[in-house]
Amino acid sequence: MNACALTSPVQKLDVDDINQRIVRSGVAWLKPVDYFELIGSTNSFLLQQDDGVHGRICLAEQQSAGRGRRGRVWHSGPGQSVLLSLGWAPPQAQLPAVLSLVVGVAVTETLRQFGIDEVSLKWPNDLLIGQAKLGGVLVETVHQGGQSQCVIGLGLNLALPDEAGQQINQACTDLLS
């Protein structure tokens, strides 16, 4: 692969550091991270919030009920994936129909900045290296208080064990590989 591949086991998320970086970013609408070592689904957590999702971020080390498009299962063991959901209320009344694609392009471009040049995007939401799935984007809509809001979920494989392929029904890869 390339020189930017991960060379050591993944460490647990440093939520204090992440929250400090959010503050320093100057993006005022972002709220402190909701963090879980284990959660059913980061997207589901945000979708269940009664006070709106805009600006909320949910991160987890592991999901027990992670999901992808069309009800597919997203497998993740502890420290094996980036599991992130972000709530956003777009300024226009209609959510962009291509939001999943826009997020996928942004993630692809970011990975390329870190030397992961082989990553590509398969419409509408798969991140691939070659034909192997590296990650995916799941965008879900919720209507609260007369406003459309969305939850943007990202699952990105960091370090999958060899036996992970037995649980996943398609070719997969990770950043450590």
mmCIF file of C-alpha atoms in Angstrom:
data_model
loop_
_atom_site.group_PDB
_atom_site.id
_atom_site.type_symbol
_atom_site.label_atom_id
_atom_site.label_comp_id
_atom_site.label_asym_id
_atom_site.label_seq_id
_atom_site.Cartn_x
_atom_site.Cartn_y
_atom_site.Cartn_z
ATOM 1 C CA MET A 1 0.000 0.000 0.000
ATOM 2 C CA ASN A 2 1.372 3.494 0.693
ATOM 3 C CA ALA A 3 3.440 5.144 3.400
ATOM 4 C CA CYS A 4 0.397 6.676 5.123
ATOM 5 C CA ALA A 5 -1.259 3.386 6.066
ATOM 6 C CA LEU A 6 -1.748 2.896 9.783
ATOM 7 C CA THR A 7 1.227 1.199 11.407
ATOM 8 C CA SER A 8 -0.031 0.552 14.929
ATOM 9 C CA PRO A 9 -3.215 -0.590 16.636
ATOM 10 C CA VAL A 10 -5.962 1.986 16.857
ATOM 11 C CA GLN A 11 -6.282 3.818 20.165
ATOM 12 C CA LYS A 12 -9.526 4.825 21.849
ATOM 13 C CA LEU A 13 -10.942 8.181 20.922
ATOM 14 C CA ASP A 14 -9.791 11.157 22.976
ATOM 15 C CA VAL A 15 -13.126 12.929 23.370
ATOM 16 C CA ASP A 16 -11.659 15.875 25.310
ATOM 17 C CA ASP A 17 -9.200 16.529 22.486
ATOM 18 C CA ILE A 18 -11.949 16.179 19.877
ATOM 19 C CA ASN A 19 -14.182 18.653 21.734
ATOM 20 C CA GLN A 20 -11.286 21.120 22.055
ATOM 21 C CA ARG A 21 -10.653 20.855 18.321
ATOM 22 C CA ILE A 22 -14.346 21.500 17.628
ATOM 23 C CA VAL A 23 -14.168 24.694 19.701
ATOM 24 C CA ARG A 24 -10.938 25.792 17.974
ATOM 25 C CA SER A 25 -12.469 25.136 14.554
ATOM 26 C CA GLY A 26 -14.776 28.090 15.088
ATOM 27 C CA VAL A 27 -17.795 26.213 13.737
ATOM 28 C CA ALA A 28 -20.228 27.654 16.255
ATOM 29 C CA TRP A 29 -23.179 25.379 15.426
ATOM 30 C CA LEU A 30 -21.316 22.198 16.436
ATOM 31 C CA LYS A 31 -22.036 20.888 19.917
ATOM 32 C CA PRO A 32 -19.830 18.763 22.197
ATOM 33 C CA VAL A 33 -19.570 15.115 21.194
ATOM 34 C CA ASP A 34 -21.891 12.433 22.541
ATOM 35 C CA TYR A 35 -19.459 9.532 23.029
ATOM 36 C CA PHE A 36 -20.113 5.865 23.713
ATOM 37 C CA GLU A 37 -17.802 2.900 24.033
ATOM 38 C CA LEU A 38 -20.732 0.735 22.877
ATOM 39 C CA ILE A 39 -23.994 1.876 21.312
ATOM 40 C CA GLY A 40 -26.658 0.310 19.155
ATOM 41 C CA SER A 41 -26.241 2.814 16.325
ATOM 42 C CA THR A 42 -24.840 6.343 16.277
ATOM 43 C CA ASN A 43 -27.434 7.365 13.658
ATOM 44 C CA SER A 44 -30.288 5.886 15.698
ATOM 45 C CA PHE A 45 -29.077 7.711 18.812
ATOM 46 C CA LEU A 46 -29.259 11.083 17.067
ATOM 47 C CA LEU A 47 -32.571 10.306 15.372
ATOM 48 C CA GLN A 48 -34.104 9.632 18.814
ATOM 49 C CA GLN A 49 -33.198 13.060 20.239
ATOM 50 C CA ASP A 50 -36.311 15.133 20.950
ATOM 51 C CA ASP A 51 -34.467 18.462 21.053
ATOM 52 C CA GLY A 52 -33.264 18.369 17.447
ATOM 53 C CA VAL A 53 -30.166 16.949 15.843
ATOM 54 C CA HIS A 54 -28.578 20.055 14.332
ATOM 55 C CA GLY A 55 -24.951 20.311 15.401
ATOM 56 C CA ARG A 56 -24.958 17.106 17.420
ATOM 57 C CA ILE A 57 -22.137 14.631 16.921
ATOM 58 C CA CYS A 58 -22.195 11.037 18.069
ATOM 59 C CA LEU A 59 -19.012 8.939 18.138
ATOM 60 C CA ALA A 60 -18.639 5.358 19.278
ATOM 61 C CA GLU A 61 -15.907 2.773 19.618
ATOM 62 C CA GLN A 62 -18.336 -0.012 18.716
ATOM 63 C CA GLN A 63 -21.917 -0.468 17.487
ATOM 64 C CA SER A 64 -24.063 -3.475 18.266
ATOM 65 C CA ALA A 65 -26.776 -2.583 15.725
ATOM 66 C CA GLY A 66 -24.907 -0.609 13.080
ATOM 67 C CA ARG A 67 -26.632 -0.416 9.747
ATOM 68 C CA GLY A 68 -26.177 0.688 6.187
ATOM 69 C CA ARG A 69 -28.503 1.363 3.302
ATOM 70 C CA ARG A 70 -31.553 -0.815 2.797
ATOM 71 C CA GLY A 71 -31.299 -2.302 6.285
ATOM 72 C CA ARG A 72 -27.909 -3.888 5.716
ATOM 73 C CA VAL A 73 -25.820 -4.618 8.811
ATOM 74 C CA TRP A 74 -22.639 -2.619 9.505
ATOM 75 C CA HIS A 75 -20.234 -4.829 11.470
ATOM 76 C CA SER A 76 -17.832 -3.180 13.909
ATOM 77 C CA GLY A 77 -15.799 -4.477 16.793
ATOM 78 C CA PRO A 78 -14.101 -2.293 19.394
ATOM 79 C CA GLY A 79 -11.623 0.074 17.745
ATOM 80 C CA GLN A 80 -12.154 -1.437 14.296
ATOM 81 C CA SER A 81 -13.986 1.481 12.670
ATOM 82 C CA VAL A 82 -14.662 5.177 12.704
ATOM 83 C CA LEU A 83 -18.308 5.340 13.783
ATOM 84 C CA LEU A 84 -19.576 8.879 13.450
ATOM 85 C CA SER A 85 -22.932 10.574 13.023
ATOM 86 C CA LEU A 86 -23.540 14.292 12.567
ATOM 87 C CA GLY A 87 -26.869 16.100 12.766
ATOM 88 C CA TRP A 88 -27.477 18.918 10.327
ATOM 89 C CA ALA A 89 -30.415 21.175 9.510
ATOM 90 C CA PRO A 90 -29.824 22.542 6.012
ATOM 91 C CA PRO A 91 -30.742 26.181 5.461
ATOM 92 C CA GLN A 92 -33.092 25.386 2.579
ATOM 93 C CA ALA A 93 -36.411 23.631 3.004
ATOM 94 C CA GLN A 94 -35.449 20.623 0.891
ATOM 95 C CA LEU A 95 -32.542 18.374 1.792
ATOM 96 C CA PRO A 96 -30.038 17.993 -1.018
ATOM 97 C CA ALA A 97 -30.895 14.816 -2.906
ATOM 98 C CA VAL A 98 -27.213 14.104 -3.424
ATOM 99 C CA LEU A 99 -26.046 14.701 0.161
ATOM 100 C CA SER A 100 -24.716 11.147 0.483
ATOM 101 C CA LEU A 101 -22.620 11.690 -2.643
ATOM 102 C CA VAL A 102 -21.339 15.069 -1.408
ATOM 103 C CA VAL A 103 -20.281 13.536 1.925
ATOM 104 C CA GLY A 104 -18.660 10.598 0.109
ATOM 105 C CA VAL A 105 -16.649 12.958 -2.093
ATOM 106 C CA ALA A 106 -15.538 14.964 0.962
ATOM 107 C CA VAL A 107 -14.394 11.819 2.783
ATOM 108 C CA THR A 108 -12.610 10.557 -0.350
ATOM 109 C CA GLU A 109 -10.793 13.867 -0.800
ATOM 110 C CA THR A 110 -9.812 13.934 2.880
ATOM 111 C CA LEU A 111 -8.398 10.396 2.722
ATOM 112 C CA ARG A 112 -6.414 11.367 -0.383
ATOM 113 C CA GLN A 113 -4.913 14.303 1.550
ATOM 114 C CA PHE A 114 -3.545 11.680 3.941
ATOM 115 C CA GLY A 115 -2.030 9.624 1.135
ATOM 116 C CA ILE A 116 -4.823 7.083 0.663
ATOM 117 C CA ASP A 117 -4.877 7.682 -3.087
ATOM 118 C CA GLU A 118 -6.560 4.421 -4.062
ATOM 119 C CA VAL A 119 -9.914 5.278 -2.469
ATOM 120 C CA SER A 120 -12.884 5.737 -4.789
ATOM 121 C CA LEU A 121 -16.584 6.354 -4.397
ATOM 122 C CA LYS A 122 -19.303 4.039 -5.655
ATOM 123 C CA TRP A 123 -22.701 5.698 -5.938
ATOM 124 C CA PRO A 124 -24.487 6.352 -3.768
ATOM 125 C CA ASN A 125 -22.560 5.723 -0.571
ATOM 126 C CA ASP A 126 -19.717 3.182 -0.700
ATOM 127 C CA LEU A 127 -16.049 4.054 -0.182
ATOM 128 C CA LEU A 128 -13.839 1.506 -1.950
ATOM 129 C CA ILE A 129 -10.216 0.578 -2.414
ATOM 130 C CA GLY A 130 -10.196 -1.491 -5.587
ATOM 131 C CA GLN A 131 -13.351 -3.592 -5.288
ATOM 132 C CA ALA A 132 -13.128 -3.871 -1.478
ATOM 133 C CA LYS A 133 -15.369 -1.767 0.764
ATOM 134 C CA LEU A 134 -13.491 0.611 3.049
ATOM 135 C CA GLY A 135 -16.543 2.400 4.411
ATOM 136 C CA GLY A 136 -19.927 3.884 3.769
ATOM 137 C CA VAL A 137 -22.173 6.882 4.270
ATOM 138 C CA LEU A 138 -25.775 6.673 5.512
ATOM 139 C CA VAL A 139 -27.958 9.810 5.409
ATOM 140 C CA GLU A 140 -31.324 9.716 7.153
ATOM 141 C CA THR A 141 -33.952 12.441 7.437
ATOM 142 C CA VAL A 142 -35.988 13.421 10.468
ATOM 143 C CA HIS A 143 -38.729 16.071 10.599
ATOM 144 C CA GLN A 144 -38.871 18.030 13.852
ATOM 145 C CA GLY A 145 -40.779 21.205 14.565
ATOM 146 C CA GLY A 146 -41.723 21.634 10.919
ATOM 147 C CA GLN A 147 -38.098 21.512 9.841
ATOM 148 C CA SER A 148 -36.256 18.815 7.932
ATOM 149 C CA GLN A 149 -33.039 17.746 9.580
ATOM 150 C CA CYS A 150 -30.707 14.969 8.629
ATOM 151 C CA VAL A 151 -28.297 12.621 10.309
ATOM 152 C CA ILE A 152 -25.160 11.888 8.311
ATOM 153 C CA GLY A 153 -23.521 8.643 9.358
ATOM 154 C CA LEU A 154 -20.012 7.518 8.434
ATOM 155 C CA GLY A 155 -18.553 4.087 8.980
ATOM 156 C CA LEU A 156 -14.904 3.730 8.004
ATOM 157 C CA ASN A 157 -12.925 0.526 8.556
ATOM 158 C CA LEU A 158 -9.711 1.161 10.490
ATOM 159 C CA ALA A 159 -8.416 -2.246 11.545
ATOM 160 C CA LEU A 160 -10.532 -5.292 10.771
ATOM 161 C CA PRO A 161 -9.462 -8.677 12.122
ATOM 162 C CA ASP A 162 -8.909 -11.429 9.563
ATOM 163 C CA GLU A 163 -12.128 -13.187 10.600
ATOM 164 C CA ALA A 164 -14.231 -10.071 9.875
ATOM 165 C CA GLY A 165 -14.564 -11.158 6.255
ATOM 166 C CA GLN A 166 -16.567 -14.171 7.425
ATOM 167 C CA GLN A 167 -19.287 -11.856 8.829
ATOM 168 C CA ILE A 168 -19.329 -9.445 5.913
ATOM 169 C CA ASN A 169 -20.991 -10.527 2.676
ATOM 170 C CA GLN A 170 -18.683 -8.577 0.380
ATOM 171 C CA ALA A 171 -14.999 -7.873 -0.100
ATOM 172 C CA CYS A 172 -13.781 -5.441 2.548
ATOM 173 C CA THR A 173 -10.585 -3.693 3.529
ATOM 174 C CA ASP A 174 -9.331 -1.274 6.174
ATOM 175 C CA LEU A 175 -6.850 1.575 6.569
ATOM 176 C CA LEU A 176 -4.419 -0.584 8.566
ATOM 177 C CA SER A 177 -4.049 -2.943 5.610
#
